[in-house]
């Protein structure tokens, strides 16, 4: 049990990486606050955890709203007494996100509000709670596109994830001496709702696969295992890092088919 006695708050835990992480963290002994804007999805994750004998509670929260972010943290402390692990994972990829000329300003703003401001707000309210617990760990979900130009244009998304990476480094430096570690998790392309809705033609999917040395999309479960490493004491000397879990995509220049 790598997270025994720990309390973890995971945003976007109604689906994909967030859900798999919630299930895995609970199986490692954590009590989990499952936060998602989709209340039914969050409740479903909680039901799955409880079915496996774990402890969890759901909170409906839109991470782009300060009041919701404050409430999800308050709920964690109210229900479980403390907060030790904050996983800022919720994110969107808008199907209309494209290049600079074609991306609508509203798409840019919505993407930034959820993907970037959402992480800021999670930290704004989460860090005081981690301090009250005597320290803790923050994981922010960025993406491989924070360090590489994506093959399929998604300008707002890419910029938002670059911001998450930069913010993670600075948070790590600020809070290192108080026992709060902050790391970014950078998944490669995954076979989750989010990406499959965006890469909605066979041609777009093939184009993305060409750049992945392993020649396949990753699974949310594979990212959850990396999140567990960052959440647990196994990564005790790591802070301000960007953990790439990407099937080799950032190591490659050109990949043969
Ligand atoms: P997903 O779509 O399967 O799950 C995302 C969850 O976030 C959903 O349950 C959704 O309801 C929730 N959500 C959306 N907006 C929200 C909001 N405003 N407030 C709270 N919850 C909200 O996606 P996923 O693939 O599991 O992605 C999780 C994270 O991983 C995102 O930050 C995403 O950008 C990142 N990521 C995904 C991939 C990929 O290929 N899927 C690659 C790199 C990074």
CSV table of N, CA and C in Angstrom, one decimal, residues 82-246:
chain,number,residue,atom,x,y,z
A,82,UNK,N,-7.8,15.9,6.1
A,82,UNK,CA,-6.6,16.5,5.6
A,82,UNK,C,-6.5,16.3,4.1
A,83,UNK,N,-5.6,17.0,3.5
A,83,UNK,CA,-5.3,16.8,2.1
A,83,UNK,C,-3.8,16.6,1.9
A,84,UNK,N,-3.4,15.5,1.3
A,84,UNK,CA,-2.0,15.3,1.1
A,84,UNK,C,-1.6,15.3,-0.4
A,85,UNK,N,-2.5,14.9,-1.3
A,85,UNK,CA,-2.2,14.8,-2.7
A,85,UNK,C,-3.2,15.6,-3.5
A,86,UNK,N,-2.7,16.5,-4.3
A,86,UNK,CA,-3.6,17.3,-5.2
A,86,UNK,C,-3.2,17.0,-6.6
A,87,UNK,N,-4.1,16.4,-7.4
A,87,UNK,CA,-3.8,16.0,-8.8
A,87,UNK,C,-4.7,16.9,-9.7
A,88,UNK,N,-4.0,17.9,-10.2
A,88,UNK,CA,-4.8,18.9,-11.1
A,88,UNK,C,-4.7,18.3,-12.5
A,89,UNK,N,-5.7,17.5,-12.8
A,89,UNK,CA,-5.7,16.7,-14.0
A,89,UNK,C,-6.8,17.1,-15.1
A,90,UNK,N,-7.8,17.8,-14.6
A,90,UNK,CA,-8.9,18.1,-15.6
A,90,UNK,C,-8.4,18.9,-16.7
A,91,UNK,N,-8.9,18.6,-17.9
A,91,UNK,CA,-8.5,19.4,-19.1
A,91,UNK,C,-9.4,19.1,-20.2
A,92,UNK,N,-9.4,20.0,-21.2
A,92,UNK,CA,-10.2,19.8,-22.4
A,92,UNK,C,-9.3,20.0,-23.6
A,93,UNK,N,-9.8,19.5,-24.7
A,93,UNK,CA,-9.2,19.7,-26.0
A,93,UNK,C,-10.4,20.0,-26.9
A,94,UNK,N,-10.6,21.3,-27.3
A,94,UNK,CA,-11.7,21.7,-28.1
A,94,UNK,C,-11.5,21.3,-29.5
A,95,UNK,N,-12.5,20.7,-30.1
A,95,UNK,CA,-12.5,20.3,-31.5
A,95,UNK,C,-12.3,21.4,-32.5
A,96,UNK,N,-12.6,22.6,-32.0
A,96,UNK,CA,-12.4,23.8,-32.9
A,96,UNK,C,-11.0,24.5,-32.8
A,97,UNK,N,-10.2,23.9,-31.9
A,97,UNK,CA,-8.9,24.5,-31.6
A,97,UNK,C,-8.0,24.1,-32.8
A,98,UNK,N,-7.4,25.1,-33.4
A,98,UNK,CA,-6.7,24.9,-34.7
A,98,UNK,C,-5.5,25.8,-34.7
A,99,UNK,N,-5.2,26.5,-35.9
A,99,UNK,CA,-4.1,27.4,-35.9
A,99,UNK,C,-4.5,28.8,-35.5
A,100,UNK,N,-3.5,29.7,-35.6
A,100,UNK,CA,-3.8,31.1,-35.1
A,100,UNK,C,-4.8,31.8,-35.9
A,101,UNK,N,-4.9,31.5,-37.2
A,101,UNK,CA,-5.9,32.2,-38.0
A,101,UNK,C,-7.3,31.7,-37.8
A,102,UNK,N,-7.4,30.4,-37.6
A,102,UNK,CA,-8.8,29.8,-37.6
A,102,UNK,C,-9.3,29.6,-36.2
A,103,UNK,N,-8.5,29.7,-35.1
A,103,UNK,CA,-9.0,29.4,-33.8
A,103,UNK,C,-9.7,30.6,-33.2
A,104,UNK,N,-11.0,30.4,-32.9
A,104,UNK,CA,-11.8,31.5,-32.3
A,104,UNK,C,-11.3,31.9,-31.0
A,105,UNK,N,-11.4,33.2,-30.7
A,105,UNK,CA,-11.0,33.7,-29.4
A,105,UNK,C,-11.7,33.0,-28.2
A,106,UNK,N,-13.0,32.7,-28.4
A,106,UNK,CA,-13.7,32.0,-27.3
A,106,UNK,C,-13.1,30.6,-27.0
A,107,UNK,N,-12.6,29.9,-28.1
A,107,UNK,CA,-12.0,28.6,-27.9
A,107,UNK,C,-10.7,28.8,-27.1
A,108,UNK,N,-9.9,29.8,-27.4
A,108,UNK,CA,-8.7,30.1,-26.7
A,108,UNK,C,-9.0,30.4,-25.2
A,109,UNK,N,-10.0,31.2,-25.0
A,109,UNK,CA,-10.3,31.6,-23.6
A,109,UNK,C,-10.8,30.4,-22.8
A,110,UNK,N,-11.7,29.6,-23.4
A,110,UNK,CA,-12.2,28.5,-22.6
A,110,UNK,C,-11.1,27.5,-22.3
A,111,UNK,N,-10.2,27.2,-23.3
A,111,UNK,CA,-9.1,26.3,-23.1
A,111,UNK,C,-8.2,26.8,-22.0
A,112,UNK,N,-7.9,28.1,-22.0
A,112,UNK,CA,-7.0,28.6,-21.0
A,112,UNK,C,-7.7,28.6,-19.6
A,113,UNK,N,-8.9,28.9,-19.6
A,113,UNK,CA,-9.7,28.9,-18.3
A,113,UNK,C,-9.6,27.6,-17.6
A,114,UNK,N,-9.9,26.5,-18.4
A,114,UNK,CA,-9.9,25.2,-17.8
A,114,UNK,C,-8.5,24.6,-17.6
A,115,UNK,N,-7.7,24.6,-18.7
A,115,UNK,CA,-6.4,23.9,-18.6
A,115,UNK,C,-5.4,24.6,-17.8
A,116,UNK,N,-5.4,25.9,-17.8
A,116,UNK,CA,-4.3,26.7,-17.2
A,116,UNK,C,-4.8,27.3,-15.9
A,117,UNK,N,-5.8,28.1,-16.0
A,117,UNK,CA,-6.3,28.8,-14.8
A,117,UNK,C,-6.8,27.7,-13.8
A,118,UNK,N,-7.4,26.6,-14.3
A,118,UNK,CA,-7.8,25.6,-13.4
A,118,UNK,C,-6.7,25.0,-12.5
A,119,UNK,N,-5.5,24.9,-13.1
A,119,UNK,CA,-4.4,24.4,-12.3
A,119,UNK,C,-4.0,25.5,-11.2
A,120,UNK,N,-4.0,26.7,-11.7
A,120,UNK,CA,-3.7,27.8,-10.8
A,120,UNK,C,-4.7,27.8,-9.6
A,121,UNK,N,-6.0,27.7,-9.9
A,121,UNK,CA,-7.0,27.8,-8.8
A,121,UNK,C,-6.9,26.6,-7.9
A,122,UNK,N,-6.6,25.4,-8.5
A,122,UNK,CA,-6.4,24.2,-7.7
A,122,UNK,C,-5.3,24.4,-6.6
A,123,UNK,N,-4.2,25.1,-7.1
A,123,UNK,CA,-3.1,25.4,-6.2
A,123,UNK,C,-3.4,26.5,-5.2
A,124,UNK,N,-4.1,27.5,-5.7
A,124,UNK,CA,-4.5,28.6,-4.8
A,124,UNK,C,-5.2,28.1,-3.6
A,125,UNK,N,-6.1,27.2,-3.8
A,125,UNK,CA,-6.9,26.7,-2.6
A,125,UNK,C,-6.2,25.4,-2.0
A,126,UNK,N,-5.5,24.7,-2.9
A,126,UNK,CA,-5.0,23.4,-2.4
A,126,UNK,C,-3.7,23.5,-1.6
A,127,UNK,N,-2.9,24.5,-1.9
A,127,UNK,CA,-1.6,24.6,-1.2
A,127,UNK,C,-1.8,24.9,0.3
A,128,UNK,N,-2.7,25.8,0.7
A,128,UNK,CA,-2.9,26.0,2.1
A,128,UNK,C,-3.3,24.8,2.8
A,129,UNK,N,-4.1,23.9,2.1
A,129,UNK,CA,-4.5,22.7,2.7
A,129,UNK,C,-3.3,21.7,2.9
A,130,UNK,N,-2.5,21.7,1.9
A,130,UNK,CA,-1.3,20.8,2.0
A,130,UNK,C,-0.4,21.3,3.1
A,131,UNK,N,-0.3,22.6,3.3
A,131,UNK,CA,0.5,23.2,4.4
A,131,UNK,C,-0.1,22.7,5.7
A,132,UNK,N,-1.5,22.8,5.8
A,132,UNK,CA,-2.1,22.4,7.1
A,132,UNK,C,-1.8,20.9,7.4
A,133,UNK,N,-1.6,20.1,6.3
A,133,UNK,CA,-1.3,18.7,6.5
A,133,UNK,C,0.1,18.4,6.8
A,134,UNK,N,0.9,19.5,6.8
A,134,UNK,CA,2.4,19.3,7.1
A,134,UNK,C,3.2,19.0,5.8
A,135,UNK,N,2.6,19.2,4.7
A,135,UNK,CA,3.3,18.9,3.4
A,135,UNK,C,2.5,18.0,2.5
A,136,UNK,N,3.0,17.8,1.3
A,136,UNK,CA,2.2,17.0,0.4
A,136,UNK,C,2.8,17.0,-1.0
A,137,UNK,N,2.0,16.6,-1.9
A,137,UNK,CA,2.5,16.5,-3.3
A,137,UNK,C,1.4,17.0,-4.3
A,138,UNK,N,1.9,17.7,-5.3
A,138,UNK,CA,1.0,18.2,-6.4
A,138,UNK,C,1.4,17.6,-7.7
A,139,UNK,N,0.5,17.1,-8.4
A,139,UNK,CA,0.8,16.6,-9.8
A,139,UNK,C,-0.1,17.4,-10.7
A,140,UNK,N,0.5,18.0,-11.7
A,140,UNK,CA,-0.2,18.8,-12.7
A,140,UNK,C,-0.1,18.1,-14.1
A,141,UNK,N,-1.3,17.8,-14.7
A,141,UNK,CA,-1.2,17.1,-16.0
A,141,UNK,C,-0.9,18.1,-17.1
A,142,UNK,N,0.2,18.0,-17.7
A,142,UNK,CA,0.5,18.8,-18.9
A,142,UNK,C,0.3,17.9,-20.1
A,143,UNK,N,1.3,17.9,-20.9
A,143,UNK,CA,1.2,17.0,-22.1
A,143,UNK,C,2.6,17.1,-22.9
A,144,UNK,N,2.8,16.1,-23.7
A,144,UNK,CA,4.0,16.1,-24.5
A,144,UNK,C,4.0,17.4,-25.4
A,145,UNK,N,2.9,17.9,-25.7
A,145,UNK,CA,2.8,19.1,-26.6
A,145,UNK,C,3.3,20.4,-25.9
A,146,UNK,N,3.6,20.3,-24.6
A,146,UNK,CA,4.2,21.4,-23.9
A,146,UNK,C,5.6,21.6,-24.3
A,147,UNK,N,6.2,20.5,-24.9
A,147,UNK,CA,7.6,20.6,-25.3
A,147,UNK,C,7.9,20.4,-26.8
A,148,UNK,N,6.8,20.0,-27.5
A,148,UNK,CA,6.9,19.7,-28.9
A,148,UNK,C,5.8,20.4,-29.7
A,149,UNK,N,6.0,20.7,-30.9
A,149,UNK,CA,4.8,21.2,-31.7
A,149,UNK,C,4.0,19.9,-32.1
A,150,UNK,N,2.7,20.0,-32.0
A,150,UNK,CA,1.9,18.8,-32.3
A,150,UNK,C,1.7,18.7,-33.8
A,151,UNK,N,1.6,17.5,-34.3
A,151,UNK,CA,1.4,17.3,-35.7
A,151,UNK,C,0.1,17.8,-36.2
A,152,UNK,N,-0.9,17.8,-35.3
A,152,UNK,CA,-2.3,18.3,-35.7
A,152,UNK,C,-2.4,19.6,-34.9
A,153,UNK,N,-2.7,20.7,-35.6
A,153,UNK,CA,-2.7,22.0,-35.0
A,153,UNK,C,-3.8,22.1,-33.8
A,154,UNK,N,-3.4,22.6,-32.7
A,154,UNK,CA,-4.3,22.7,-31.5
A,154,UNK,C,-3.6,23.8,-30.6
A,155,UNK,N,-3.6,25.0,-31.2
A,155,UNK,CA,-2.7,26.1,-30.6
A,155,UNK,C,-3.0,26.4,-29.2
A,156,UNK,N,-4.3,26.6,-28.9
A,156,UNK,CA,-4.7,27.0,-27.5
A,156,UNK,C,-4.3,25.9,-26.5
A,157,UNK,N,-4.6,24.7,-26.9
A,157,UNK,CA,-4.3,23.5,-26.0
A,157,UNK,C,-2.8,23.5,-25.7
A,158,UNK,N,-2.0,23.6,-26.8
A,158,UNK,CA,-0.5,23.5,-26.7
A,158,UNK,C,0.0,24.6,-25.8
A,159,UNK,N,-0.5,25.8,-26.0
A,159,UNK,CA,-0.1,27.0,-25.2
A,159,UNK,C,-0.5,26.8,-23.7
A,160,UNK,N,-1.7,26.2,-23.5
A,160,UNK,CA,-2.1,26.0,-22.1
A,160,UNK,C,-1.2,25.0,-21.4
A,161,UNK,N,-0.8,24.0,-22.1
A,161,UNK,CA,0.0,23.0,-21.5
A,161,UNK,C,1.5,23.5,-21.2
A,162,UNK,N,1.9,24.3,-22.1
A,162,UNK,CA,3.2,25.0,-21.9
A,162,UNK,C,3.2,25.8,-20.6
A,163,UNK,N,2.1,26.5,-20.4
A,163,UNK,CA,1.9,27.3,-19.2
A,163,UNK,C,1.9,26.4,-18.0
A,164,UNK,N,1.2,25.2,-18.1
A,164,UNK,CA,1.2,24.3,-16.9
A,164,UNK,C,2.6,23.9,-16.5
A,165,UNK,N,3.4,23.6,-17.5
A,165,UNK,CA,4.8,23.2,-17.3
A,165,UNK,C,5.6,24.3,-16.6
A,166,UNK,N,5.5,25.5,-17.1
A,166,UNK,CA,6.3,26.6,-16.6
A,166,UNK,C,5.8,26.9,-15.1
A,167,UNK,N,4.5,26.9,-14.9
A,167,UNK,CA,3.9,27.2,-13.6
A,167,UNK,C,4.4,26.1,-12.6
A,168,UNK,N,4.4,24.8,-13.1
A,168,UNK,CA,4.8,23.7,-12.2
A,168,UNK,C,6.2,23.9,-11.7
A,169,UNK,N,7.1,24.4,-12.6
A,169,UNK,CA,8.5,24.6,-12.1
A,169,UNK,C,8.6,25.6,-11.1
A,170,UNK,N,7.9,26.7,-11.3
A,170,UNK,CA,8.0,27.9,-10.3
A,170,UNK,C,7.3,27.5,-9.0
A,171,UNK,N,6.2,26.8,-9.0
A,171,UNK,CA,5.6,26.3,-7.8
A,171,UNK,C,6.5,25.4,-7.0
A,172,UNK,N,7.2,24.6,-7.7
A,172,UNK,CA,8.1,23.6,-7.1
A,172,UNK,C,9.2,24.4,-6.3
A,173,UNK,N,9.7,25.4,-7.0
A,173,UNK,CA,10.8,26.2,-6.4
A,173,UNK,C,10.3,26.9,-5.1
A,174,UNK,N,9.1,27.5,-5.3
A,174,UNK,CA,8.6,28.3,-4.2
A,174,UNK,C,8.3,27.5,-2.9
A,175,UNK,N,7.8,26.2,-3.2
A,175,UNK,CA,7.3,25.5,-2.0
A,175,UNK,C,8.3,24.3,-1.6
A,176,UNK,N,9.4,24.2,-2.2
A,176,UNK,CA,10.3,23.1,-1.9
A,176,UNK,C,10.7,22.9,-0.5
A,177,UNK,N,10.9,24.1,0.2
A,177,UNK,CA,11.4,24.0,1.6
A,177,UNK,C,10.3,23.7,2.6
A,178,UNK,N,9.1,23.6,2.1
A,178,UNK,CA,8.0,23.3,3.1
A,178,UNK,C,7.4,22.0,2.9
A,179,UNK,N,8.2,21.1,2.2
A,179,UNK,CA,7.7,19.7,2.0
A,179,UNK,C,6.6,19.5,1.1
A,180,UNK,N,6.4,20.5,0.1
A,180,UNK,CA,5.4,20.3,-0.9
A,180,UNK,C,6.2,20.2,-2.2
A,181,UNK,N,6.0,19.0,-2.8
A,181,UNK,CA,6.6,18.7,-4.1
A,181,UNK,C,5.6,18.9,-5.2
A,182,UNK,N,6.1,19.5,-6.3
A,182,UNK,CA,5.2,19.8,-7.4
A,182,UNK,C,5.8,19.3,-8.7
A,183,UNK,N,5.1,18.4,-9.4
A,183,UNK,CA,5.7,17.8,-10.6
A,183,UNK,C,4.6,17.8,-11.7
A,184,UNK,N,5.1,17.8,-13.0
A,184,UNK,CA,4.2,17.8,-14.1
A,184,UNK,C,4.3,16.4,-14.7
A,185,UNK,N,3.1,15.9,-15.1
A,185,UNK,CA,3.0,14.6,-15.8
A,185,UNK,C,2.7,14.9,-17.3
A,186,UNK,N,3.5,14.4,-18.1
A,186,UNK,CA,3.3,14.7,-19.6
A,186,UNK,C,3.0,13.5,-20.4
A,187,UNK,N,1.7,13.2,-20.5
A,187,UNK,CA,1.3,12.0,-21.3
A,187,UNK,C,1.5,12.2,-22.8
A,188,UNK,N,1.8,11.2,-23.4
A,188,UNK,CA,1.8,11.2,-24.9
A,188,UNK,C,0.3,11.0,-25.3
A,189,UNK,N,0.1,10.8,-26.6
A,189,UNK,CA,-1.2,10.6,-27.1
A,189,UNK,C,-1.9,9.3,-26.6
A,190,UNK,N,-3.1,9.4,-26.0
A,190,UNK,CA,-3.7,8.3,-25.4
A,190,UNK,C,-5.0,8.0,-26.1
A,191,UNK,N,-5.4,6.7,-25.9
A,191,UNK,CA,-6.7,6.3,-26.4
A,191,UNK,C,-7.8,6.6,-25.5
A,192,UNK,N,-8.0,7.9,-25.1
A,192,UNK,CA,-9.1,8.3,-24.2
A,192,UNK,C,-10.1,9.1,-25.0
A,193,UNK,N,-11.2,9.3,-24.4
A,193,UNK,CA,-12.3,10.2,-25.0
A,193,UNK,C,-11.7,11.5,-25.6
A,194,UNK,N,-10.9,12.1,-24.8
A,194,UNK,CA,-10.4,13.5,-25.1
A,194,UNK,C,-9.7,13.5,-26.5
A,195,UNK,N,-8.8,12.6,-26.7
A,195,UNK,CA,-8.0,12.6,-27.9
A,195,UNK,C,-8.8,12.0,-29.1
A,196,UNK,N,-9.5,10.9,-28.8
A,196,UNK,CA,-10.2,10.2,-29.9
A,196,UNK,C,-11.3,11.1,-30.5
A,197,UNK,N,-11.9,12.0,-29.7
A,197,UNK,CA,-12.9,12.9,-30.2
A,197,UNK,C,-12.2,14.0,-31.1
A,198,UNK,N,-11.0,14.3,-30.7
A,198,UNK,CA,-10.2,15.3,-31.5
A,198,UNK,C,-9.7,14.8,-32.8
A,199,UNK,N,-9.0,13.6,-32.7
A,199,UNK,CA,-8.5,12.9,-33.8
A,199,UNK,C,-9.7,12.1,-34.4
A,200,UNK,N,-10.6,12.7,-35.0
A,200,UNK,CA,-11.9,12.1,-35.4
A,200,UNK,C,-11.9,11.4,-36.7
A,201,UNK,N,-10.8,11.4,-37.4
A,201,UNK,CA,-10.7,10.6,-38.7
A,201,UNK,C,-9.6,9.6,-38.6
A,202,UNK,N,-9.7,8.6,-39.4
A,202,UNK,CA,-8.6,7.6,-39.4
A,202,UNK,C,-7.3,8.2,-39.9
A,203,UNK,N,-7.4,9.2,-40.8
A,203,UNK,CA,-6.2,9.9,-41.3
A,203,UNK,C,-5.5,10.7,-40.2
A,204,UNK,N,-6.3,11.4,-39.4
A,204,UNK,CA,-5.7,12.1,-38.3
A,204,UNK,C,-5.0,11.2,-37.3
A,205,UNK,N,-5.6,10.1,-37.0
A,205,UNK,CA,-5.1,9.1,-36.0
A,205,UNK,C,-3.8,8.6,-36.5
A,206,UNK,N,-3.8,8.2,-37.8
A,206,UNK,CA,-2.6,7.6,-38.4
A,206,UNK,C,-1.4,8.6,-38.4
A,207,UNK,N,-1.8,9.9,-38.7
A,207,UNK,CA,-0.8,10.9,-38.7
A,207,UNK,C,-0.1,11.1,-37.3
A,208,UNK,N,-0.9,11.0,-36.3
A,208,UNK,CA,-0.3,11.0,-34.9
A,208,UNK,C,0.5,9.8,-34.6
A,209,UNK,N,0.1,8.6,-35.1
A,209,UNK,CA,0.8,7.4,-34.8
A,209,UNK,C,2.2,7.3,-35.4
A,210,UNK,N,2.3,8.0,-36.5
A,210,UNK,CA,3.6,8.0,-37.2
A,210,UNK,C,4.7,8.5,-36.3
A,211,UNK,N,4.4,9.4,-35.4
A,211,UNK,CA,5.4,10.1,-34.6
A,211,UNK,C,5.6,9.3,-33.3
A,212,UNK,N,4.9,8.2,-33.0
A,212,UNK,CA,5.1,7.5,-31.8
A,212,UNK,C,6.0,6.2,-32.0
A,213,UNK,N,7.2,6.2,-31.5
A,213,UNK,CA,8.0,5.0,-31.7
A,213,UNK,C,7.4,3.7,-31.4
A,214,UNK,N,6.6,3.7,-30.3
A,214,UNK,CA,5.9,2.4,-30.0
A,214,UNK,C,4.8,2.1,-30.9
A,215,UNK,N,4.4,3.0,-31.8
A,215,UNK,CA,3.4,2.7,-32.8
A,215,UNK,C,2.0,2.4,-32.3
A,216,UNK,N,1.7,2.9,-31.1
A,216,UNK,CA,0.3,2.8,-30.6
A,216,UNK,C,0.0,3.9,-29.6
A,217,UNK,N,-1.3,4.1,-29.4
A,217,UNK,CA,-1.7,5.1,-28.4
A,217,UNK,C,-1.5,4.5,-27.0
A,218,UNK,N,-1.2,5.4,-26.0
A,218,UNK,CA,-1.1,4.9,-24.7
A,218,UNK,C,-2.5,4.7,-24.0
A,219,UNK,N,-2.5,4.1,-22.9
A,219,UNK,CA,-3.7,3.8,-22.1
A,219,UNK,C,-3.7,4.7,-20.9
A,220,UNK,N,-4.9,5.1,-20.5
A,220,UNK,CA,-5.0,5.9,-19.2
A,220,UNK,C,-4.4,5.2,-18.0
A,221,UNK,N,-4.5,3.9,-18.0
A,221,UNK,CA,-4.0,3.1,-16.9
A,221,UNK,C,-2.4,3.3,-16.8
A,222,UNK,N,-1.8,3.4,-17.9
A,222,UNK,CA,-0.3,3.5,-18.0
A,222,UNK,C,0.1,4.9,-17.4
A,223,UNK,N,-0.8,5.9,-17.6
A,223,UNK,CA,-0.5,7.2,-17.0
A,223,UNK,C,-0.8,7.2,-15.5
A,224,UNK,N,-1.8,6.5,-15.1
A,224,UNK,CA,-2.2,6.5,-13.7
A,224,UNK,C,-1.0,5.9,-12.9
A,225,UNK,N,-0.3,4.9,-13.5
A,225,UNK,CA,0.9,4.3,-12.7
A,225,UNK,C,2.0,5.4,-12.5
A,226,UNK,N,2.2,6.2,-13.5
A,226,UNK,CA,3.2,7.3,-13.4
A,226,UNK,C,2.7,8.3,-12.3
A,227,UNK,N,1.4,8.6,-12.3
A,227,UNK,CA,0.8,9.5,-11.3
A,227,UNK,C,1.0,9.0,-9.9
A,228,UNK,N,0.9,7.7,-9.8
A,228,UNK,CA,1.1,7.0,-8.5
A,228,UNK,C,2.5,7.2,-8.0
A,229,UNK,N,3.4,7.1,-8.9
A,229,UNK,CA,4.9,7.3,-8.6
A,229,UNK,C,5.1,8.7,-8.1
A,230,UNK,N,4.5,9.7,-8.8
A,230,UNK,CA,4.7,11.1,-8.4
A,230,UNK,C,3.9,11.4,-7.1
A,231,UNK,N,2.8,10.7,-6.9
A,231,UNK,CA,2.0,11.0,-5.7
A,231,UNK,C,2.7,10.4,-4.4
A,232,UNK,N,3.4,9.3,-4.6
A,232,UNK,CA,3.9,8.5,-3.4
A,232,UNK,C,5.4,9.0,-3.1
A,233,UNK,N,5.8,8.4,-1.9
A,233,UNK,CA,7.2,8.7,-1.5
A,233,UNK,C,8.3,8.1,-2.4
A,234,UNK,N,7.8,7.3,-3.3
A,234,UNK,CA,8.8,6.7,-4.3
A,234,UNK,C,9.5,7.8,-5.1
A,235,UNK,N,8.9,9.0,-5.2
A,235,UNK,CA,9.5,10.1,-5.9
A,235,UNK,C,9.9,11.2,-5.0
A,236,UNK,N,10.4,10.8,-3.7
A,236,UNK,CA,10.6,11.8,-2.7
A,236,UNK,C,11.7,12.9,-3.0
A,237,UNK,N,12.6,12.6,-3.9
A,237,UNK,CA,13.6,13.6,-4.2
A,237,UNK,C,13.3,14.3,-5.5
A,238,UNK,N,12.1,14.2,-6.0
A,238,UNK,CA,11.7,14.8,-7.3
A,238,UNK,C,10.8,16.0,-7.1
A,239,UNK,N,11.2,17.1,-7.6
A,239,UNK,CA,10.2,18.3,-7.6
A,239,UNK,C,10.6,19.2,-8.8
A,240,UNK,N,9.6,19.8,-9.4
A,240,UNK,CA,9.8,20.7,-10.5
A,240,UNK,C,10.1,19.9,-11.8
A,241,UNK,N,9.9,18.6,-11.8
A,241,UNK,CA,10.2,17.7,-12.9
A,241,UNK,C,9.0,17.6,-13.9
A,242,UNK,N,9.4,17.2,-15.1
A,242,UNK,CA,8.3,16.9,-16.1
A,242,UNK,C,8.5,15.5,-16.5
A,243,UNK,N,7.6,14.6,-16.1
A,243,UNK,CA,7.7,13.2,-16.3
A,243,UNK,C,7.0,12.9,-17.6
A,244,UNK,N,7.8,12.5,-18.7
A,244,UNK,CA,7.2,12.2,-20.0
A,244,UNK,C,6.8,10.7,-20.0
A,245,UNK,N,5.6,10.4,-20.3
A,245,UNK,CA,5.1,9.0,-20.4
A,245,UNK,C,4.5,9.0,-21.8
A,246,UNK,N,5.3,8.8,-22.8
A,246,UNK,CA,4.8,9.1,-24.2
A,246,UNK,C,5.2,8.1,-25.3
